[in-house]
Amino acid sequence: MDERRVERERMVSTHIAGRGVVDPRVLRAMTEVPRERFVEREHLRAAYDDGPLPIPMQQTISQPYVVAWMCEALELRGDEKVLEIGTGSGYAAAVLGRLAREVHTIERHRPLAELAAARLRALGADHVHVHVGDGTLGLPSHAPFDAIVVTAGGPDVPRSLAAQLVVGGRLVIPVGPERDVQSLVRVRRVSATEITREALGDVRFVPLVGAEGWSDTPEGS
Ligand code: SAM
């Protein structure tokens, strides 16, 4: 018996189902993916607390509730090709791997990408592919995508990402005029030329840094 499954079940019932996530596939994925494999050794005891935790390169592994909420907002049924921007620890990519047919995830920091790829390989997630690069430009070589999720906050929706959605596709991204607080937005491509946009709630993410995101160095620093 997986001894941390009980902790995951408690996390899901208290913090995830308990806060309004209802999609049974998302709840199952959150119960199955071993988050302790994606946190740093010194944070192992906090692996099932409902908060973000530090990872190398001054980045974070996201709060479990927010991962579940964003996954639910993508409306995945199991046969999709999904793109994630911001691999970080690889945890959300592992969850997405339980929800979709094929997952591509991009990270700008190579050491994080390499660590995440090794963790995903160890879990047998061979359909989750890790790339290094600027995810604000999407992944034209594998586009279009049924769903795109961005796990860092940008000033606005990158045009390249909206352009890489199939008609009917969803893009979930934190956006806003400040680098560290955002509104979580769902963009839907309704035709070849039109998208709609709805605000889902307030979030706090590390900055999305890239050609269609924030600059690498905050002004004034
Ligand atoms: N999804 C991650 C997880 O499950 O651990 C959490 C991601 S962390 C909140 C945001 C990540 O986005 C960081 O690792 C950061 O380096 C990455 N990032 C920021 N801008 C990026 C960009 N333009 N392209 C790719 N990754 C980017």
Tab-separated table of C-alpha atoms and ligand atoms in Angstrom, residues 59-62 84-92 106-109 112 133-136 151-152 205-210, ligand 1:
chain	number	residue	atom	x	y	z
A	59	GLN	CA	10.658	29.118	-8.684
A	60	THR	CA	7.764	27.247	-7.036
A	61	ILE	CA	5.723	24.070	-7.300
A	62	SER	CA	2.141	25.346	-7.375
A	84	GLU	CA	1.913	23.389	-20.508
A	85	ILE	CA	4.112	26.486	-20.191
A	86	GLY	CA	6.246	26.412	-17.023
A	87	THR	CA	7.272	22.822	-16.238
A	88	GLY	CA	8.860	23.794	-12.905
A	89	SER	CA	9.016	20.611	-10.799
A	90	GLY	CA	7.049	18.570	-13.357
A	91	TYR	CA	4.139	17.960	-10.948
A	92	ALA	CA	1.368	19.630	-12.963
A	106	ILE	CA	8.149	23.845	-21.785
A	107	GLU	CA	10.511	25.265	-19.163
A	108	ARG	CA	12.929	28.172	-19.659
A	109	HIS	CA	15.413	26.941	-17.006
A	112	LEU	CA	14.457	22.414	-13.881
A	133	GLY	CA	12.680	27.218	-24.330
A	134	ASP	CA	10.529	30.317	-24.218
A	135	GLY	CA	6.991	29.021	-23.815
A	136	THR	CA	5.413	32.415	-24.549
A	151	THR	CA	1.602	28.154	-14.871
A	152	ALA	CA	3.326	31.563	-14.638
A	205	PHE	CA	2.089	33.154	-9.760
A	206	VAL	CA	5.785	33.761	-10.449
A	207	PRO	CA	6.286	35.889	-13.599
A	208	LEU	CA	6.039	34.512	-17.130
A	209	VAL	CA	9.352	35.715	-18.607
A	210	GLY	CA	9.817	35.787	-22.363
B	1	SAM	N1	3.838	23.791	-13.189
B	1	SAM	C1	4.913	23.835	-12.231
B	1	SAM	C2	4.900	22.688	-11.272
B	1	SAM	O1	3.955	21.890	-11.307
B	1	SAM	O2	5.862	22.573	-10.493
B	1	SAM	C3	4.975	25.140	-11.469
B	1	SAM	C4	5.555	26.179	-12.294
B	1	SAM	S1	6.253	27.596	-11.533
B	1	SAM	C5	4.902	28.309	-10.691
B	1	SAM	C6	6.406	28.561	-13.041
B	1	SAM	C7	7.486	28.065	-13.974
B	1	SAM	O3	7.367	28.795	-15.189
B	1	SAM	C8	8.889	28.298	-13.466
B	1	SAM	O4	9.601	27.102	-13.425
B	1	SAM	C9	9.485	29.274	-14.493
B	1	SAM	O5	10.870	29.087	-14.712
B	1	SAM	C10	8.660	28.941	-15.722
B	1	SAM	N2	8.612	29.974	-16.755
B	1	SAM	C11	8.466	31.325	-16.621
B	1	SAM	N3	8.454	31.908	-17.837
B	1	SAM	C12	8.567	30.903	-18.757
B	1	SAM	C13	8.614	30.869	-20.179
B	1	SAM	N4	8.523	31.975	-20.932
B	1	SAM	N5	8.744	29.665	-20.773
B	1	SAM	C14	8.845	28.525	-20.060
B	1	SAM	N6	8.824	28.494	-18.712
B	1	SAM	C15	8.681	29.680	-18.075
